CSV table of C-alpha atoms in Angstrom, one decimal:
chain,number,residue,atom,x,y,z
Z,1,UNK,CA,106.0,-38.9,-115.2
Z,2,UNK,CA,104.5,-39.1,-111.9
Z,3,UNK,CA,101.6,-37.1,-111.2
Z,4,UNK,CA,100.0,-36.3,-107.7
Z,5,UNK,CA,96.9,-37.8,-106.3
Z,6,UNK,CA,95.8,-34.0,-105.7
Z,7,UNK,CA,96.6,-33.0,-109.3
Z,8,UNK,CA,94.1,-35.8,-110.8
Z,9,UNK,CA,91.5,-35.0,-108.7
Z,10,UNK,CA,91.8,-31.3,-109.4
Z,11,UNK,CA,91.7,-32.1,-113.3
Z,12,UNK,CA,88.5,-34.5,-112.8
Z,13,UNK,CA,86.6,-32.0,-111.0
Z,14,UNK,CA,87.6,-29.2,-113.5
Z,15,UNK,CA,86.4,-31.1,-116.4
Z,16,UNK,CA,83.5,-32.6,-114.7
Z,17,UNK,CA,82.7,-28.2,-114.7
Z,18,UNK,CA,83.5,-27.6,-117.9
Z,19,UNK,CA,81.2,-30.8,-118.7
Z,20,UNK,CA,78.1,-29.7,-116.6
Z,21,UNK,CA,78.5,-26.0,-117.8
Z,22,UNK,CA,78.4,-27.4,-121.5
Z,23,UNK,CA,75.2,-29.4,-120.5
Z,24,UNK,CA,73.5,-26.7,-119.0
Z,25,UNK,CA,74.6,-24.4,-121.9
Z,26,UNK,CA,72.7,-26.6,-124.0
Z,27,UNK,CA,69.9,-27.2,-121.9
Z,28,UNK,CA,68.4,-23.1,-122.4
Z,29,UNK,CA,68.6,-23.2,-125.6
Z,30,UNK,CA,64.7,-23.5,-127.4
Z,31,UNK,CA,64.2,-27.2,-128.6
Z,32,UNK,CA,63.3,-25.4,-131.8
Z,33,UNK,CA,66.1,-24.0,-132.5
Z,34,UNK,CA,68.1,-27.2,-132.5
Z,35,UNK,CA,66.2,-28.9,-134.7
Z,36,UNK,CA,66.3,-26.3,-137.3
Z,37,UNK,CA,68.9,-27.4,-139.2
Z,38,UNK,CA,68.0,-30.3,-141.8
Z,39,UNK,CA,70.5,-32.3,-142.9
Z,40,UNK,CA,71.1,-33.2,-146.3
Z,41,UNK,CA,72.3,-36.2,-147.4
Z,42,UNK,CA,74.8,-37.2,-150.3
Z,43,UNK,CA,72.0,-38.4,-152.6
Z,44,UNK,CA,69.2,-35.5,-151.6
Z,45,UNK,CA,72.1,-33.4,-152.9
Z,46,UNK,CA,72.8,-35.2,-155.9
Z,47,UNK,CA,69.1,-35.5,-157.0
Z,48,UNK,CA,68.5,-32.3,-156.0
Z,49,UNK,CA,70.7,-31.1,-158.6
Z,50,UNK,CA,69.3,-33.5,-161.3
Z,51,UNK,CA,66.0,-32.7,-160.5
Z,52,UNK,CA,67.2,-28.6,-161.0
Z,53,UNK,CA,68.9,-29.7,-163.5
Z,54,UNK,CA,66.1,-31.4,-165.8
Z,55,UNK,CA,64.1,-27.9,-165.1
Z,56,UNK,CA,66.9,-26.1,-166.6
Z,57,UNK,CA,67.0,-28.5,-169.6
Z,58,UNK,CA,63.7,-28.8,-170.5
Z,59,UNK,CA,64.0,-25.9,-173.6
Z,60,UNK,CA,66.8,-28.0,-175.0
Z,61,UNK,CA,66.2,-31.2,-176.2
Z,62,UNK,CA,69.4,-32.4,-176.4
Z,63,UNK,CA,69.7,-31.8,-172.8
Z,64,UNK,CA,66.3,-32.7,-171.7
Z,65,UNK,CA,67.2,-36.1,-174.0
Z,66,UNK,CA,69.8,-36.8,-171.2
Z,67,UNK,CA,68.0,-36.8,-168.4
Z,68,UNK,CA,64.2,-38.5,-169.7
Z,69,UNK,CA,64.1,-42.0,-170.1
Z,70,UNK,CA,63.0,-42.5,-173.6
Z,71,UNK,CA,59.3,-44.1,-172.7
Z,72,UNK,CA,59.5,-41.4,-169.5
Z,73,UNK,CA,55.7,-40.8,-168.5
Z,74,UNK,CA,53.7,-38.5,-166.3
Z,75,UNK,CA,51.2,-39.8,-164.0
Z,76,UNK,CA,48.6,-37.6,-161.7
Z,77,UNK,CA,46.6,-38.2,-159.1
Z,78,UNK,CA,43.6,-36.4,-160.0
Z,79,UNK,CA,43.7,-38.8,-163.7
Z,80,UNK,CA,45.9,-42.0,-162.6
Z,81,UNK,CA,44.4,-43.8,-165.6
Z,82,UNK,CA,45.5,-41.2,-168.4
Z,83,UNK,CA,49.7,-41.1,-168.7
Z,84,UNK,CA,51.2,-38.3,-170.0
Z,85,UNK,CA,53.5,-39.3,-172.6
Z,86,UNK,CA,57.2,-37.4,-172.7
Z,87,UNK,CA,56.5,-35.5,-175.8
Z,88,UNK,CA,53.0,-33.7,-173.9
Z,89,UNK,CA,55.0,-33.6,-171.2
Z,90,UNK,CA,57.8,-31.3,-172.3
Z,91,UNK,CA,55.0,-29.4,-174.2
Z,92,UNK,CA,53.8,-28.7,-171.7
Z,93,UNK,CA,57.0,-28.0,-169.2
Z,94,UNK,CA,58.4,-25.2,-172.0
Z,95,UNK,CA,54.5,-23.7,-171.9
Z,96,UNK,CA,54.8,-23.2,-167.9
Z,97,UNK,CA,58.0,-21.8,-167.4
Z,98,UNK,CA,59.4,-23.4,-164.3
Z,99,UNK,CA,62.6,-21.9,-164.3
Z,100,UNK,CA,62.1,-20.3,-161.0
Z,101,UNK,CA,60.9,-23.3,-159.0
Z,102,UNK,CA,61.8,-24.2,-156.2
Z,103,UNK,CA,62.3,-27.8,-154.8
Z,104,UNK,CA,61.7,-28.8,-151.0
Z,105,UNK,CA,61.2,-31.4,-148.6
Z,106,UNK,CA,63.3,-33.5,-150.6
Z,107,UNK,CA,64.0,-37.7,-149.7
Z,108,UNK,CA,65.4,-40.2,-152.1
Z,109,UNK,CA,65.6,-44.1,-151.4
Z,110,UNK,CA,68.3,-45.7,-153.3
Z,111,UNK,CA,68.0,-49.2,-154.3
Z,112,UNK,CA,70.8,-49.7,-156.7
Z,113,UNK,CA,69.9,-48.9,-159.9
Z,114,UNK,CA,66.5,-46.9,-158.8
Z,115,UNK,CA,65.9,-44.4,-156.6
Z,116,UNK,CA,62.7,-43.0,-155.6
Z,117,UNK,CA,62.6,-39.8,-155.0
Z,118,UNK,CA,60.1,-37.4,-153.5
Z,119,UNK,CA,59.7,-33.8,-152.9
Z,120,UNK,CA,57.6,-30.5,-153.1
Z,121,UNK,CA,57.4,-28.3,-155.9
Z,122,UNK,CA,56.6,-24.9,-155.9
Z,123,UNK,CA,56.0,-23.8,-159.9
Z,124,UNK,CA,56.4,-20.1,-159.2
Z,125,UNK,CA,57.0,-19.0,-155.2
Z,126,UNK,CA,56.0,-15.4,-156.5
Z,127,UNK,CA,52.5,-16.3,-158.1
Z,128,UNK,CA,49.4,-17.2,-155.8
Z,129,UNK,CA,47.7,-19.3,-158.3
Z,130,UNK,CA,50.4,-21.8,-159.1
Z,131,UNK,CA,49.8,-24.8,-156.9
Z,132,UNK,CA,52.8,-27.0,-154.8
Z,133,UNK,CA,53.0,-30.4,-156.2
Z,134,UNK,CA,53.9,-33.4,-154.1
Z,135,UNK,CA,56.1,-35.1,-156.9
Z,136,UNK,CA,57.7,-38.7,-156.5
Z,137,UNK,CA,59.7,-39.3,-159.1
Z,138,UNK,CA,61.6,-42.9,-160.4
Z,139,UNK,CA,65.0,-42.1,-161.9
Z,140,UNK,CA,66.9,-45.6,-163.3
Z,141,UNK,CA,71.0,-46.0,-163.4
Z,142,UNK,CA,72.3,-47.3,-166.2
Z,143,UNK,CA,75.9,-47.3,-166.1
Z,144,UNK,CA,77.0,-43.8,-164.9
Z,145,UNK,CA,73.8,-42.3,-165.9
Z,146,UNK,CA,70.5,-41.4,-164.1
Z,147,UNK,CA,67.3,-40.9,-166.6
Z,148,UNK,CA,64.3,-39.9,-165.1
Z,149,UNK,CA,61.5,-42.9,-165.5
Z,150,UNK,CA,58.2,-41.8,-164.5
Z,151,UNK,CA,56.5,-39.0,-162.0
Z,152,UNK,CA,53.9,-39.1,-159.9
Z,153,UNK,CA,52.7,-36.0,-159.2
Z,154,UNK,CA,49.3,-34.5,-157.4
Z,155,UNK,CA,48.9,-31.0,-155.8
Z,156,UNK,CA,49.3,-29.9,-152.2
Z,157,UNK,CA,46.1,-29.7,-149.6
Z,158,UNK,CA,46.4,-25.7,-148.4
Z,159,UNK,CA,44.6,-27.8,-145.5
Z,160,UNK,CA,46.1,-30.6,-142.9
Z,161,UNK,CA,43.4,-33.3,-142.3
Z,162,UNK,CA,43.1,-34.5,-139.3
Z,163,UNK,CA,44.3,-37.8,-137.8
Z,164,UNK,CA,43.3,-39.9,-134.7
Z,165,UNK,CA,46.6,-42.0,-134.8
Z,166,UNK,CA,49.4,-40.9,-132.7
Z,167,UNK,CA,52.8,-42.6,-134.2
């Protein structure tokens, strides 16, 4: 099909338009607004619902036996030295009620048959007193299965410190 010289040049220009009016359409919108949106990967999504998941479980121990690596331990920040073993740890999990928690700023490196993952816990969003946790936890495959090795876990500074390095 033969098309005219005329008729090309009238389709570049109109779409070099609609291609300029796009930009510029994007252009007024706030920077803040299109950064809003955070992505979430295949694995945030799947340990995000084994990390809900083990909260759910913990009054069952059949359940909780699933997801806890059998010599699973707890480790804080403010008593590195002192492990928590997984039978005071599930104490005291059913004593807090964490039910209604509330997981953010979740990332997860996978390296085969571990994966590190790190988020921010919030105990109870409705309670002042109960303090966010930065929580990295270990979780090892073994065949199909993830079981949750060790956490790390230390609370959140209310307060930003300062920092003279500009990355």
């Amino acid at each position: 099909m033969y098309v005219s010289a005329l008729t090309m040049m009238r389709r570049w220009v109109v779409g070099g338009l609609m291609l300029c009016a796009t930009q510029s359409a994007l252009a007024e919108q706030p920077i803040a607004a299109m950064h809003n949106i955070p992505t979430v990967t295949r694995l945030v999504q799947q340990f995000m619902g084994l990390e809900y998941a083990l909260i759910a479980a913990v009054p069952n121990d059949n359940e909780v036996g699933a997801l806890l690596a059998d010599d699973f331990e707890m480790r804080l920040g403010i008593m590195p030295n002192n492990p928590i073993p997984r039978v005071q740890w599930l104490a005291n999990m059913r004593e807090q009620s964490a039910s209604n928690a509330r997981i953010t700023q979740m990332a997860v490196h996978d390296y085969a048959n571990v994966a590190v993952v790190s988020f921010v816990i919030q105990r109870n969003p409705a309670m002042k007193s109960a303090m966010d946790m930065a929580v990295v936890d270990v979780w090892q495959k073994t065949g199909d299965t993830w079981k949750l090795a060790v956490r790390y876990a230390s609370p959140v500074s209310l307060s930003v410190p300062q920092s003279d390095k500009h990355y």
